[in-house]
C-alpha cells in the first residue's frame, strides 16, 4: 500500500502560507481601490509596489518591539496594567480561574534566601525563538517581521500545543462563546489567544494599553520601544542597567525584559 | 461602429434581464457611503476572496489600510430593525445574511468578529448564532417573505416565480 500525499500537503505550514500569500500578491487586483489605480498603470508595474499603503510597513523587519519592566517600580497592590489590557482587548473571567483567559497577570516572586517579595506583570514574552510557533501544526502561531508573536485565529484549530509549549503560561484558550467583542480584538470560542502587544495600537504608532495605564498610575514601570533602534529609550536603558530575561536558560531571547528582578 | 452598437444592445439587454429577476432574488439592504469603485457585481462575486486576502495583510503584515476590512463593512452596511436598533448577524435581515441565507452559505466570522459597529450592544444571544438550529418552518417563512411579504406556501412561491 502506498501512502499518497498531495504535493501541497507535503509543504511545511509556514511555506504553504508563504506560497498562498505570494499567489495573492500576484492577484493583487483584488485589492479594492488599488484595482482602480491599476487601470492607469503601465503594464508590468505590480500593484503591490504601487498600491501598498504606508501602513504596510507597519510590521517592519527593521524593528523589534519589546518591553522593559522595572520590577522596583511595580507596586504590589496595583494591577492597572491587567485591567487596562482586559478593557482594551475585551477578555474577562467567567469565574473559572483555572481556565479563564488571562493575557497578562501579576506574579509575586519571593526570594527564599532573603524573604524579599517582588511583584511584576507577566505576559507573552514575544520570544525571538518562540516554542509556541515551533509546535503549531497549522502555522497559526507565528512571529511578525517586527518580532510580535501572534495567533492567527483564522487557522487556529484549538489544539493547544502552544499552551503546553509556552514556558511562561502566557496563552489562554477560549472555552465560552464570546459576545460584544472589540472590533480591533476579535476573539471567539475554540481558539488560543495571548498578548498581542496591542498590535492595533502599535500599527497606528501608539503604545500598548498596559504601558499607558502604568504611566497613568504614576509608576512608569513598563517601557515600550524598538530593541533594534540603538537610540530608543528601551535600548538605552538595556545598555545602562542590568536586566534579565525570564528563563534565560531556555535561550529564547524574549522581547520582554525585566530589571531589578530578585 | 457596428461593434459599438452591438455592445450597447448587449449591455442594454443585460440590464433588462437584471430587472426581470426572479421574485425570489434576495433583496440586499441599502448601504450608506461611497459605493464600491469596482461595482456591485464584482463585490458580490469576490468579497470572500478579497476579505481573505486582506485579512492576511492585516494579520501578518500589520497593514490596516486594506480595501476589504471586515470591521469596516459595517461602517456602511448596517441594517436597522423596525424599532431602529442595529441588527446583529443573529437577525436574518443582517447585511451578510441577506444573500447567504438565500444561497445556503454559512460563515463563522461572527463568532469572533463583531457584526455591528463598535458601541452597539450585541447581546448575549449573538454568540449562539452558529449553534442555533433552524426553527421548523423557517425556510417556508423565508421564502414567503421573499415572495412579496404575502403568506404563501412553498408551492405557491414556485408558482409565483413562473
mmCIF file of C-alpha atoms in Angstrom:
data_model
loop_
_atom_site.group_PDB
_atom_site.id
_atom_site.type_symbol
_atom_site.label_atom_id
_atom_site.label_comp_id
_atom_site.label_asym_id
_atom_site.label_seq_id
_atom_site.Cartn_x
_atom_site.Cartn_y
_atom_site.Cartn_z
ATOM 1 C CA UNK A 1 0.000 0.000 0.000
ATOM 2 C CA UNK A 2 1.222 3.425 -0.856
ATOM 3 C CA UNK A 3 0.514 6.473 1.174
ATOM 4 C CA UNK A 4 -0.301 9.316 -1.146
ATOM 5 C CA UNK A 5 0.230 12.856 -0.011
ATOM 6 C CA UNK A 6 -0.621 15.709 -2.309
ATOM 7 C CA UNK A 7 2.356 17.911 -3.074
ATOM 8 C CA UNK A 8 0.613 20.756 -1.306
ATOM 9 C CA UNK A 9 0.174 18.817 1.907
ATOM 10 C CA UNK A 10 3.841 17.946 1.996
ATOM 11 C CA UNK A 11 4.916 21.541 2.408
ATOM 12 C CA UNK A 12 5.550 22.746 5.926
ATOM 13 C CA UNK A 13 2.714 25.051 7.028
ATOM 14 C CA UNK A 14 4.871 28.150 7.016
ATOM 15 C CA UNK A 15 5.998 27.504 3.463
ATOM 16 C CA UNK A 16 2.437 26.907 2.382
ATOM 17 C CA UNK A 17 1.244 30.114 3.959
ATOM 18 C CA UNK A 18 4.004 31.978 2.164
ATOM 19 C CA UNK A 19 3.085 30.454 -1.165
ATOM 20 C CA UNK A 20 -0.539 31.404 -0.746
ATOM 21 C CA UNK A 21 0.447 34.918 0.010
ATOM 22 C CA UNK A 22 2.796 35.085 -2.968
ATOM 23 C CA UNK A 23 -0.056 33.964 -5.189
ATOM 24 C CA UNK A 24 -2.312 36.507 -3.678
ATOM 25 C CA UNK A 25 0.250 39.179 -4.272
ATOM 26 C CA UNK A 26 0.132 38.379 -7.942
ATOM 27 C CA UNK A 27 -3.617 38.581 -7.817
ATOM 28 C CA UNK A 28 -3.472 41.881 -6.064
ATOM 29 C CA UNK A 29 -6.045 43.249 -8.447
ATOM 30 C CA UNK A 30 -8.401 42.134 -5.749
ATOM 31 C CA UNK A 31 -7.363 44.987 -3.532
ATOM 32 C CA UNK A 32 -10.155 47.396 -3.943
ATOM 33 C CA UNK A 33 -9.077 50.919 -4.665
ATOM 34 C CA UNK A 34 -5.779 49.622 -5.958
ATOM 35 C CA UNK A 35 -7.743 47.872 -8.678
ATOM 36 C CA UNK A 36 -8.939 51.229 -9.923
ATOM 37 C CA UNK A 37 -5.467 52.681 -9.855
ATOM 38 C CA UNK A 38 -4.217 49.741 -11.890
ATOM 39 C CA UNK A 39 -6.131 50.932 -14.938
ATOM 40 C CA UNK A 40 -3.752 53.848 -15.279
ATOM 41 C CA UNK A 41 -0.605 51.833 -14.649
ATOM 42 C CA UNK A 42 1.934 50.788 -17.230
ATOM 43 C CA UNK A 43 1.940 47.035 -17.824
ATOM 44 C CA UNK A 44 4.355 45.183 -15.590
ATOM 45 C CA UNK A 45 4.106 47.584 -12.695
ATOM 46 C CA UNK A 46 2.891 45.467 -9.827
ATOM 47 C CA UNK A 47 0.102 46.720 -7.702
ATOM 48 C CA UNK A 48 1.924 45.715 -4.574
ATOM 49 C CA UNK A 49 4.661 48.178 -5.386
ATOM 50 C CA UNK A 50 2.158 50.815 -6.260
ATOM 51 C CA UNK A 51 -0.830 50.219 -4.063
ATOM 52 C CA UNK A 52 0.816 49.174 -0.822
ATOM 53 C CA UNK A 53 -0.374 51.571 1.799
ATOM 54 C CA UNK A 54 2.047 53.325 4.087
ATOM 55 C CA UNK A 55 0.811 51.137 6.896
ATOM 56 C CA UNK A 56 2.045 48.093 5.005
ATOM 57 C CA UNK A 57 5.392 48.898 6.564
ATOM 58 C CA UNK A 58 3.755 48.542 9.988
ATOM 59 C CA UNK A 59 5.221 45.084 10.533
ATOM 60 C CA UNK A 60 8.708 46.290 9.695
ATOM 61 C CA UNK A 61 11.516 43.730 9.802
ATOM 62 C CA UNK A 62 13.948 46.508 10.729
ATOM 63 C CA UNK A 63 12.175 46.856 14.061
ATOM 64 C CA UNK A 64 11.778 44.588 17.020
ATOM 65 C CA UNK A 65 9.222 45.641 19.553
ATOM 66 C CA UNK A 66 9.914 44.940 23.208
ATOM 67 C CA UNK A 67 9.084 45.822 26.776
ATOM 68 C CA UNK A 68 11.351 46.539 29.722
ATOM 69 C CA UNK A 69 9.679 46.041 33.079
ATOM 70 C CA UNK A 70 11.328 47.641 36.092
ATOM 71 C CA UNK A 71 10.268 45.391 38.950
ATOM 72 C CA UNK A 72 11.336 48.008 41.531
ATOM 73 C CA UNK A 73 8.809 50.473 40.155
ATOM 74 C CA UNK A 74 5.970 47.943 40.033
ATOM 75 C CA UNK A 75 3.685 48.246 43.029
ATOM 76 C CA UNK A 76 2.404 45.026 44.593
ATOM 77 C CA UNK A 77 -1.073 46.418 45.187
ATOM 78 C CA UNK A 78 -1.582 47.803 41.689
ATOM 79 C CA UNK A 79 -2.978 45.815 38.765
ATOM 80 C CA UNK A 80 -3.842 48.689 36.462
ATOM 81 C CA UNK A 81 -1.910 47.046 33.614
ATOM 82 C CA UNK A 82 -4.079 43.929 33.884
ATOM 83 C CA UNK A 83 -7.379 45.784 33.969
ATOM 84 C CA UNK A 84 -6.285 48.100 31.147
ATOM 85 C CA UNK A 85 -5.450 45.069 28.989
ATOM 86 C CA UNK A 86 -8.775 43.442 29.780
ATOM 87 C CA UNK A 87 -10.700 46.600 28.915
ATOM 88 C CA UNK A 88 -8.690 47.249 25.771
ATOM 89 C CA UNK A 89 -8.967 43.739 24.382
ATOM 90 C CA UNK A 90 -12.276 42.660 25.860
ATOM 91 C CA UNK A 91 -11.240 39.495 27.750
ATOM 92 C CA UNK A 92 -12.744 38.788 31.134
ATOM 93 C CA UNK A 93 -13.183 35.967 33.604
ATOM 94 C CA UNK A 94 -16.124 33.611 33.879
ATOM 95 C CA UNK A 95 -15.373 32.629 37.468
ATOM 96 C CA UNK A 96 -13.112 29.727 36.464
ATOM 97 C CA UNK A 97 -9.621 30.951 37.341
ATOM 98 C CA UNK A 98 -8.001 27.738 36.053
ATOM 99 C CA UNK A 99 -9.287 28.195 32.530
ATOM 100 C CA UNK A 100 -10.266 31.850 32.186
ATOM 101 C CA UNK A 101 -8.454 33.850 29.531
ATOM 102 C CA UNK A 102 -5.620 35.898 31.002
ATOM 103 C CA UNK A 103 -3.445 37.849 28.593
ATOM 104 C CA UNK A 104 -1.394 39.437 31.360
ATOM 105 C CA UNK A 105 -1.155 38.597 35.066
ATOM 106 C CA UNK A 106 0.553 39.945 38.172
ATOM 107 C CA UNK A 107 3.082 37.485 39.585
ATOM 108 C CA UNK A 108 4.684 37.725 43.035
ATOM 109 C CA UNK A 109 8.187 36.350 43.457
ATOM 110 C CA UNK A 110 9.717 35.611 46.834
ATOM 111 C CA UNK A 111 13.453 35.341 47.284
ATOM 112 C CA UNK A 112 13.776 32.311 49.560
ATOM 113 C CA UNK A 113 17.088 33.429 50.992
ATOM 114 C CA UNK A 114 16.162 36.991 51.897
ATOM 115 C CA UNK A 115 12.382 36.796 52.101
ATOM 116 C CA UNK A 116 12.086 39.832 49.808
ATOM 117 C CA UNK A 117 8.956 39.834 47.688
ATOM 118 C CA UNK A 118 8.641 41.486 44.319
ATOM 119 C CA UNK A 119 5.642 41.922 42.078
ATOM 120 C CA UNK A 120 5.605 42.153 38.311
ATOM 121 C CA UNK A 121 3.379 41.654 35.291
ATOM 122 C CA UNK A 122 3.976 38.642 33.059
ATOM 123 C CA UNK A 123 2.536 38.405 29.565
ATOM 124 C CA UNK A 124 3.581 36.836 26.252
ATOM 125 C CA UNK A 125 7.331 37.365 26.198
ATOM 126 C CA UNK A 126 7.433 37.686 22.390
ATOM 127 C CA UNK A 127 10.404 35.334 22.060
ATOM 128 C CA UNK A 128 12.779 35.522 19.143
ATOM 129 C CA UNK A 129 12.692 31.705 19.075
ATOM 130 C CA UNK A 130 9.116 31.066 20.186
ATOM 131 C CA UNK A 131 8.366 27.457 21.222
ATOM 132 C CA UNK A 132 4.656 28.081 20.524
ATOM 133 C CA UNK A 133 5.482 28.699 16.863
ATOM 134 C CA UNK A 134 7.688 25.596 16.714
ATOM 135 C CA UNK A 135 4.918 23.270 17.833
ATOM 136 C CA UNK A 136 1.957 24.763 15.963
ATOM 137 C CA UNK A 137 0.684 22.207 13.426
ATOM 138 C CA UNK A 138 -1.170 24.712 11.231
ATOM 139 C CA UNK A 139 1.050 27.786 11.115
ATOM 140 C CA UNK A 140 -1.464 29.754 13.168
ATOM 141 C CA UNK A 141 1.187 30.590 15.765
ATOM 142 C CA UNK A 142 3.550 32.937 14.034
ATOM 143 C CA UNK A 143 6.012 35.762 14.550
ATOM 144 C CA UNK A 144 5.508 39.004 12.700
ATOM 145 C CA UNK A 145 8.551 40.518 10.980
ATOM 146 C CA UNK A 146 8.761 43.038 13.813
ATOM 147 C CA UNK A 147 9.022 40.314 16.440
ATOM 148 C CA UNK A 148 5.444 40.296 17.751
ATOM 149 C CA UNK A 149 4.256 36.727 18.346
ATOM 150 C CA UNK A 150 0.598 36.210 17.449
ATOM 151 C CA UNK A 151 -2.103 33.621 16.899
ATOM 152 C CA UNK A 152 -3.776 33.766 13.502
ATOM 153 C CA UNK A 153 -7.131 32.629 14.818
ATOM 154 C CA UNK A 154 -8.407 32.076 11.287
ATOM 155 C CA UNK A 155 -6.278 28.957 11.026
ATOM 156 C CA UNK A 156 -6.024 28.031 14.727
ATOM 157 C CA UNK A 157 -7.668 24.659 15.335
ATOM 158 C CA UNK A 158 -7.606 24.978 19.115
ATOM 159 C CA UNK A 159 -5.255 22.045 19.737
ATOM 160 C CA UNK A 160 -3.464 23.946 22.496
ATOM 161 C CA UNK A 161 0.004 22.511 21.826
ATOM 162 C CA UNK A 162 1.302 26.064 22.009
ATOM 163 C CA UNK A 163 -0.104 26.488 25.506
ATOM 164 C CA UNK A 164 1.844 23.471 26.656
ATOM 165 C CA UNK A 165 4.998 24.595 24.888
ATOM 166 C CA UNK A 166 4.989 28.088 26.396
ATOM 167 C CA UNK A 167 7.265 28.230 29.453
ATOM 168 C CA UNK A 168 5.515 31.385 30.664
ATOM 169 C CA UNK A 169 1.905 30.124 30.650
ATOM 170 C CA UNK A 170 1.177 33.182 28.591
ATOM 171 C CA UNK A 171 -1.517 31.729 26.337
ATOM 172 C CA UNK A 172 -5.191 31.071 27.039
ATOM 173 C CA UNK A 173 -7.878 29.016 25.375
ATOM 174 C CA UNK A 174 -11.334 30.493 24.943
ATOM 175 C CA UNK A 175 -13.805 27.982 26.371
ATOM 176 C CA UNK A 176 -17.011 30.003 26.249
ATOM 177 C CA UNK A 177 -18.873 31.700 23.401
ATOM 178 C CA UNK A 178 -17.924 35.384 23.303
ATOM 179 C CA UNK A 179 -20.180 38.379 22.667
ATOM 180 C CA UNK A 180 -19.624 42.101 22.351
ATOM 181 C CA UNK A 181 -16.011 41.886 21.287
ATOM 182 C CA UNK A 182 -13.957 44.932 20.431
ATOM 183 C CA UNK A 183 -13.755 45.391 16.688
ATOM 184 C CA UNK A 184 -9.955 45.572 16.900
ATOM 185 C CA UNK A 185 -9.718 42.405 19.013
ATOM 186 C CA UNK A 186 -11.910 39.658 17.564
ATOM 187 C CA UNK A 187 -11.972 36.596 19.817
ATOM 188 C CA UNK A 188 -14.129 33.520 19.945
ATOM 189 C CA UNK A 189 -14.676 30.086 21.365
ATOM 190 C CA UNK A 190 -12.284 27.311 20.426
ATOM 191 C CA UNK A 191 -9.136 29.276 19.679
ATOM 192 C CA UNK A 192 -5.988 30.195 21.579
ATOM 193 C CA UNK A 193 -5.037 33.768 22.302
ATOM 194 C CA UNK A 194 -2.439 35.849 24.119
ATOM 195 C CA UNK A 195 -0.992 39.307 24.483
ATOM 196 C CA UNK A 196 -0.678 40.906 21.039
ATOM 197 C CA UNK A 197 1.439 43.769 22.365
ATOM 198 C CA UNK A 198 -1.664 45.732 21.312
ATOM 199 C CA UNK A 199 -0.745 45.460 17.627
ATOM 200 C CA UNK A 200 -3.695 47.595 16.649
ATOM 201 C CA UNK A 201 -2.181 50.432 18.694
ATOM 202 C CA UNK A 202 1.400 49.706 17.690
ATOM 203 C CA UNK A 203 0.479 49.634 13.988
ATOM 204 C CA UNK A 204 -1.073 53.058 14.489
ATOM 205 C CA UNK A 205 2.103 54.359 16.128
ATOM 206 C CA UNK A 206 0.826 54.032 19.705
ATOM 207 C CA UNK A 207 1.948 52.110 22.798
ATOM 208 C CA UNK A 208 0.313 49.064 24.420
ATOM 209 C CA UNK A 209 -2.554 49.715 26.855
ATOM 210 C CA UNK A 210 -0.626 48.268 29.845
ATOM 211 C CA UNK A 211 2.259 50.676 29.288
ATOM 212 C CA UNK A 212 -0.115 53.609 29.128
ATOM 213 C CA UNK A 213 -2.025 52.510 32.260
ATOM 214 C CA UNK A 214 1.192 52.032 34.235
ATOM 215 C CA UNK A 215 2.335 55.530 33.329
ATOM 216 C CA UNK A 216 -1.108 56.933 34.207
ATOM 217 C CA UNK A 217 -0.840 55.270 37.616
ATOM 218 C CA UNK A 218 2.409 57.169 38.115
ATOM 219 C CA UNK A 219 4.642 54.073 38.206
ATOM 220 C CA UNK A 220 6.170 54.089 34.726
ATOM 221 C CA UNK A 221 7.424 50.582 35.369
ATOM 222 C CA UNK A 222 6.950 49.442 31.744
ATOM 223 C CA UNK A 223 8.975 50.846 28.888
ATOM 224 C CA UNK A 224 7.919 50.059 25.327
ATOM 225 C CA UNK A 225 10.105 50.519 22.277
ATOM 226 C CA UNK A 226 12.174 49.269 19.376
ATOM 227 C CA UNK A 227 15.012 46.996 20.505
ATOM 228 C CA UNK A 228 16.738 47.377 17.108
ATOM 229 C CA UNK A 229 16.948 51.155 17.362
ATOM 230 C CA UNK A 230 20.027 51.989 19.459
ATOM 231 C CA UNK A 231 18.616 55.453 20.141
ATOM 232 C CA UNK A 232 15.302 54.263 21.584
ATOM 233 C CA UNK A 233 14.721 54.733 25.308
ATOM 234 C CA UNK A 234 14.392 50.983 25.781
ATOM 235 C CA UNK A 235 17.701 50.214 24.037
ATOM 236 C CA UNK A 236 19.500 52.870 26.069
ATOM 237 C CA UNK A 237 18.048 51.537 29.315
ATOM 238 C CA UNK A 238 19.092 47.993 28.375
ATOM 239 C CA UNK A 239 22.641 49.257 27.841
ATOM 240 C CA UNK A 240 22.690 51.113 31.122
ATOM 241 C CA UNK A 241 21.117 48.728 33.652
ATOM 242 C CA UNK A 242 21.457 45.020 34.299
ATOM 243 C CA UNK A 243 18.356 43.280 33.002
ATOM 244 C CA UNK A 244 17.158 39.713 32.748
ATOM 245 C CA UNK A 245 15.020 37.573 30.513
ATOM 246 C CA UNK A 246 12.716 35.155 32.292
ATOM 247 C CA UNK A 247 14.020 31.579 31.986
ATOM 248 C CA UNK A 248 17.312 32.680 30.433
ATOM 249 C CA UNK A 249 18.339 29.010 30.481
ATOM 250 C CA UNK A 250 15.984 28.356 27.556
ATOM 251 C CA UNK A 251 17.772 30.828 25.303
ATOM 252 C CA UNK A 252 14.560 32.106 23.725
ATOM 253 C CA UNK A 253 15.702 35.735 23.587
ATOM 254 C CA UNK A 254 12.372 37.239 24.630
ATOM 255 C CA UNK A 255 11.401 40.755 23.626
ATOM 256 C CA UNK A 256 10.210 41.349 27.202
ATOM 257 C CA UNK A 257 12.972 42.063 29.709
ATOM 258 C CA UNK A 258 12.984 42.626 33.468
ATOM 259 C CA UNK A 259 15.155 44.996 35.545
ATOM 260 C CA UNK A 260 15.757 44.737 39.286
ATOM 261 C CA UNK A 261 14.361 41.247 39.467
ATOM 262 C CA UNK A 262 15.222 39.212 42.546
ATOM 263 C CA UNK B 1 -19.465 51.483 -35.206
ATOM 264 C CA UNK B 2 -21.427 48.283 -35.621
ATOM 265 C CA UNK B 3 -19.368 46.800 -32.836
ATOM 266 C CA UNK B 4 -20.191 49.726 -30.581
ATOM 267 C CA UNK B 5 -23.889 49.375 -31.338
ATOM 268 C CA UNK B 6 -23.652 45.664 -30.587
ATOM 269 C CA UNK B 7 -22.041 46.365 -27.244
ATOM 270 C CA UNK B 8 -24.745 48.874 -26.447
ATOM 271 C CA UNK B 9 -27.503 46.470 -27.363
ATOM 272 C CA UNK B 10 -25.922 43.639 -25.401
ATOM 273 C CA UNK B 11 -25.364 45.927 -22.492
ATOM 274 C CA UNK B 12 -28.963 47.028 -22.580
ATOM 275 C CA UNK B 13 -30.359 43.525 -22.761
ATOM 276 C CA UNK B 14 -28.091 42.687 -19.840
ATOM 277 C CA UNK B 15 -29.672 45.471 -17.843
ATOM 278 C CA UNK B 16 -33.169 44.476 -18.802
ATOM 279 C CA UNK B 17 -32.670 40.887 -17.760
ATOM 280 C CA UNK B 18 -31.235 42.139 -14.476
ATOM 281 C CA UNK B 19 -34.518 43.915 -13.851
ATOM 282 C CA UNK B 20 -36.542 40.826 -14.643
ATOM 283 C CA UNK B 21 -35.123 38.897 -11.763
ATOM 284 C CA UNK B 22 -36.987 36.125 -10.087
ATOM 285 C CA UNK B 23 -39.113 37.341 -7.227
ATOM 286 C CA UNK B 24 -37.015 35.038 -5.069
ATOM 287 C CA UNK B 25 -33.886 37.125 -5.704
ATOM 288 C CA UNK B 26 -32.654 38.255 -2.295
ATOM 289 C CA UNK B 27 -33.120 41.905 -1.552
ATOM 290 C CA UNK B 28 -29.866 43.366 -0.286
ATOM 291 C CA UNK B 29 -30.311 46.117 2.307
ATOM 292 C CA UNK B 30 -29.309 49.589 1.124
ATOM 293 C CA UNK B 31 -25.849 50.822 2.085
ATOM 294 C CA UNK B 32 -24.632 54.255 3.080
ATOM 295 C CA UNK B 33 -21.433 55.973 1.988
ATOM 296 C CA UNK B 34 -19.488 55.723 -1.253
ATOM 297 C CA UNK B 35 -20.341 52.762 -3.475
ATOM 298 C CA UNK B 36 -17.507 50.383 -4.355
ATOM 299 C CA UNK B 37 -15.397 51.617 -7.243
ATOM 300 C CA UNK B 38 -15.295 48.090 -8.683
ATOM 301 C CA UNK B 39 -19.074 47.854 -8.801
ATOM 302 C CA UNK B 40 -21.634 45.722 -7.031
ATOM 303 C CA UNK B 41 -21.277 42.733 -9.316
ATOM 304 C CA UNK B 42 -17.553 42.480 -8.644
ATOM 305 C CA UNK B 43 -18.128 42.636 -4.916
ATOM 306 C CA UNK B 44 -20.965 40.129 -4.978
ATOM 307 C CA UNK B 45 -18.647 37.682 -6.649
ATOM 308 C CA UNK B 46 -15.352 38.386 -4.946
ATOM 309 C CA UNK B 47 -15.976 39.694 -1.438
ATOM 310 C CA UNK B 48 -14.938 36.423 0.221
ATOM 311 C CA UNK B 49 -11.609 36.238 -1.600
ATOM 312 C CA UNK B 50 -10.900 39.907 -1.046
ATOM 313 C CA UNK B 51 -11.531 39.617 2.664
ATOM 314 C CA UNK B 52 -9.402 36.512 2.975
ATOM 315 C CA UNK B 53 -6.598 38.223 1.119
ATOM 316 C CA UNK B 54 -6.755 41.452 3.104
ATOM 317 C CA UNK B 55 -7.157 39.526 6.349
ATOM 318 C CA UNK B 56 -3.672 38.106 5.808
ATOM 319 C CA UNK B 57 -2.294 41.543 5.013
ATOM 320 C CA UNK B 58 -3.609 42.849 8.330
ATOM 321 C CA UNK B 59 -2.786 39.771 10.416
ATOM 322 C CA UNK B 60 0.642 39.014 9.021
ATOM 323 C CA UNK B 61 1.976 42.401 7.893
ATOM 324 C CA UNK B 62 0.100 44.867 10.029
ATOM 325 C CA UNK B 63 -1.424 46.644 7.022
ATOM 326 C CA UNK B 64 -4.563 48.278 8.347
ATOM 327 C CA UNK B 65 -5.444 50.387 5.315
ATOM 328 C CA UNK B 66 -6.864 47.444 3.377
ATOM 329 C CA UNK B 67 -9.802 47.712 0.997
ATOM 330 C CA UNK B 68 -11.744 44.686 2.251
ATOM 331 C CA UNK B 69 -11.644 45.074 6.000
ATOM 332 C CA UNK B 70 -14.374 43.076 7.722
ATOM 333 C CA UNK B 71 -14.846 45.557 10.515
ATOM 334 C CA UNK B 72 -15.145 48.396 8.000
ATOM 335 C CA UNK B 73 -18.042 46.681 6.176
ATOM 336 C CA UNK B 74 -20.333 47.817 8.959
ATOM 337 C CA UNK B 75 -19.389 51.471 8.580
ATOM 338 C CA UNK B 76 -21.668 51.413 5.549
ATOM 339 C CA UNK B 77 -23.613 48.159 5.695
ATOM 340 C CA UNK B 78 -25.580 48.413 8.934
ATOM 341 C CA UNK B 79 -29.231 47.392 8.967
ATOM 342 C CA UNK B 80 -31.783 48.613 11.494
ATOM 343 C CA UNK B 81 -34.927 46.839 12.623
ATOM 344 C CA UNK B 82 -38.340 48.474 12.832
ATOM 345 C CA UNK B 83 -37.508 49.946 16.235
ATOM 346 C CA UNK B 84 -34.337 51.460 14.843
ATOM 347 C CA UNK B 85 -31.917 49.084 16.592
ATOM 348 C CA UNK B 86 -28.908 47.905 14.603
ATOM 349 C CA UNK B 87 -29.369 44.193 13.858
ATOM 350 C CA UNK B 88 -26.637 41.628 14.514
ATOM 351 C CA UNK B 89 -25.745 38.581 12.449
ATOM 352 C CA UNK B 90 -28.271 36.660 14.513
ATOM 353 C CA UNK B 91 -31.030 38.535 12.701
ATOM 354 C CA UNK B 92 -31.768 37.288 9.199
ATOM 355 C CA UNK B 93 -32.058 40.879 7.974
ATOM 356 C CA UNK B 94 -28.325 41.393 8.672
ATOM 357 C CA UNK B 95 -26.456 42.540 5.553
ATOM 358 C CA UNK B 96 -24.265 39.430 5.349
ATOM 359 C CA UNK B 97 -27.235 37.115 5.720
ATOM 360 C CA UNK B 98 -29.391 38.789 3.093
ATOM 361 C CA UNK B 99 -27.714 36.692 0.396
ATOM 362 C CA UNK B 100 -26.140 33.937 2.452
ATOM 363 C CA UNK B 101 -29.408 32.538 3.728
ATOM 364 C CA UNK B 102 -30.629 32.527 0.143
ATOM 365 C CA UNK B 103 -27.505 30.793 -1.162
ATOM 366 C CA UNK B 104 -27.221 28.436 1.831
ATOM 367 C CA UNK B 105 -23.839 29.870 2.816
ATOM 368 C CA UNK B 106 -22.837 29.867 6.449
ATOM 369 C CA UNK B 107 -19.858 31.803 7.756
ATOM 370 C CA UNK B 108 -18.308 31.612 11.221
ATOM 371 C CA UNK B 109 -16.739 35.077 11.129
ATOM 372 C CA UNK B 110 -19.085 36.452 13.772
ATOM 373 C CA UNK B 111 -18.146 34.023 16.491
ATOM 374 C CA UNK B 112 -15.078 36.290 16.799
ATOM 375 C CA UNK B 113 -15.761 39.453 14.830
ATOM 376 C CA UNK B 114 -18.433 41.997 15.639
ATOM 377 C CA UNK B 115 -21.288 42.054 13.139
ATOM 378 C CA UNK B 116 -22.131 45.672 14.046
ATOM 379 C CA UNK B 117 -20.068 48.822 14.577
ATOM 380 C CA UNK B 118 -18.293 49.284 17.937
ATOM 381 C CA UNK B 119 -20.598 50.537 20.655
ATOM 382 C CA UNK B 120 -23.719 48.574 19.641
ATOM 383 C CA UNK B 121 -24.749 46.125 22.377
ATOM 384 C CA UNK B 122 -24.764 42.821 20.521
ATOM 385 C CA UNK B 123 -26.445 40.957 23.359
ATOM 386 C CA UNK B 124 -25.806 37.572 24.951
ATOM 387 C CA UNK B 125 -27.659 35.655 22.276
ATOM 388 C CA UNK B 126 -25.428 36.766 19.450
ATOM 389 C CA UNK B 127 -22.619 34.296 20.037
ATOM 390 C CA UNK B 128 -25.022 31.376 19.875
ATOM 391 C CA UNK B 129 -25.807 32.100 16.237
ATOM 392 C CA UNK B 130 -23.649 29.308 14.914
ATOM 393 C CA UNK B 131 -25.166 26.673 17.144
ATOM 394 C CA UNK B 132 -28.805 27.682 16.850
ATOM 395 C CA UNK B 133 -30.741 25.019 14.970
ATOM 396 C CA UNK B 134 -33.038 26.216 12.213
ATOM 397 C CA UNK B 135 -36.572 26.561 13.506
ATOM 398 C CA UNK B 136 -39.165 24.363 11.876
ATOM 399 C CA UNK B 137 -40.972 26.331 9.217
ATOM 400 C CA UNK B 138 -38.108 28.840 8.943
ATOM 401 C CA UNK B 139 -37.468 28.019 5.308
ATOM 402 C CA UNK B 140 -41.104 28.424 4.324
ATOM 403 C CA UNK B 141 -41.278 31.696 6.246
ATOM 404 C CA UNK B 142 -38.119 32.885 4.488
ATOM 405 C CA UNK B 143 -39.495 32.032 1.047
ATOM 406 C CA UNK B 144 -42.764 33.691 1.904
ATOM 407 C CA UNK B 145 -41.042 36.902 2.854
ATOM 408 C CA UNK B 146 -39.065 36.902 -0.370
ATOM 409 C CA UNK B 147 -42.193 36.327 -2.393
ATOM 410 C CA UNK B 148 -43.528 39.738 -1.584
ATOM 411 C CA UNK B 149 -44.386 39.604 2.086
ATOM 412 C CA UNK B 150 -47.664 37.758 1.382
ATOM 413 C CA UNK B 151 -48.184 34.460 3.195
ATOM 414 C CA UNK B 152 -47.744 31.717 0.629
ATOM 415 C CA UNK B 153 -46.903 28.046 0.584
ATOM 416 C CA UNK B 154 -43.643 26.896 -0.971
ATOM 417 C CA UNK B 155 -45.579 25.581 -3.972
ATOM 418 C CA UNK B 156 -47.276 28.964 -4.205
ATOM 419 C CA UNK B 157 -43.912 30.684 -4.179
ATOM 420 C CA UNK B 158 -42.691 28.465 -7.004
ATOM 421 C CA UNK B 159 -45.874 29.205 -8.931
ATOM 422 C CA UNK B 160 -45.460 32.947 -8.450
ATOM 423 C CA UNK B 161 -41.965 32.614 -9.811
ATOM 424 C CA UNK B 162 -43.074 31.078 -13.136
#
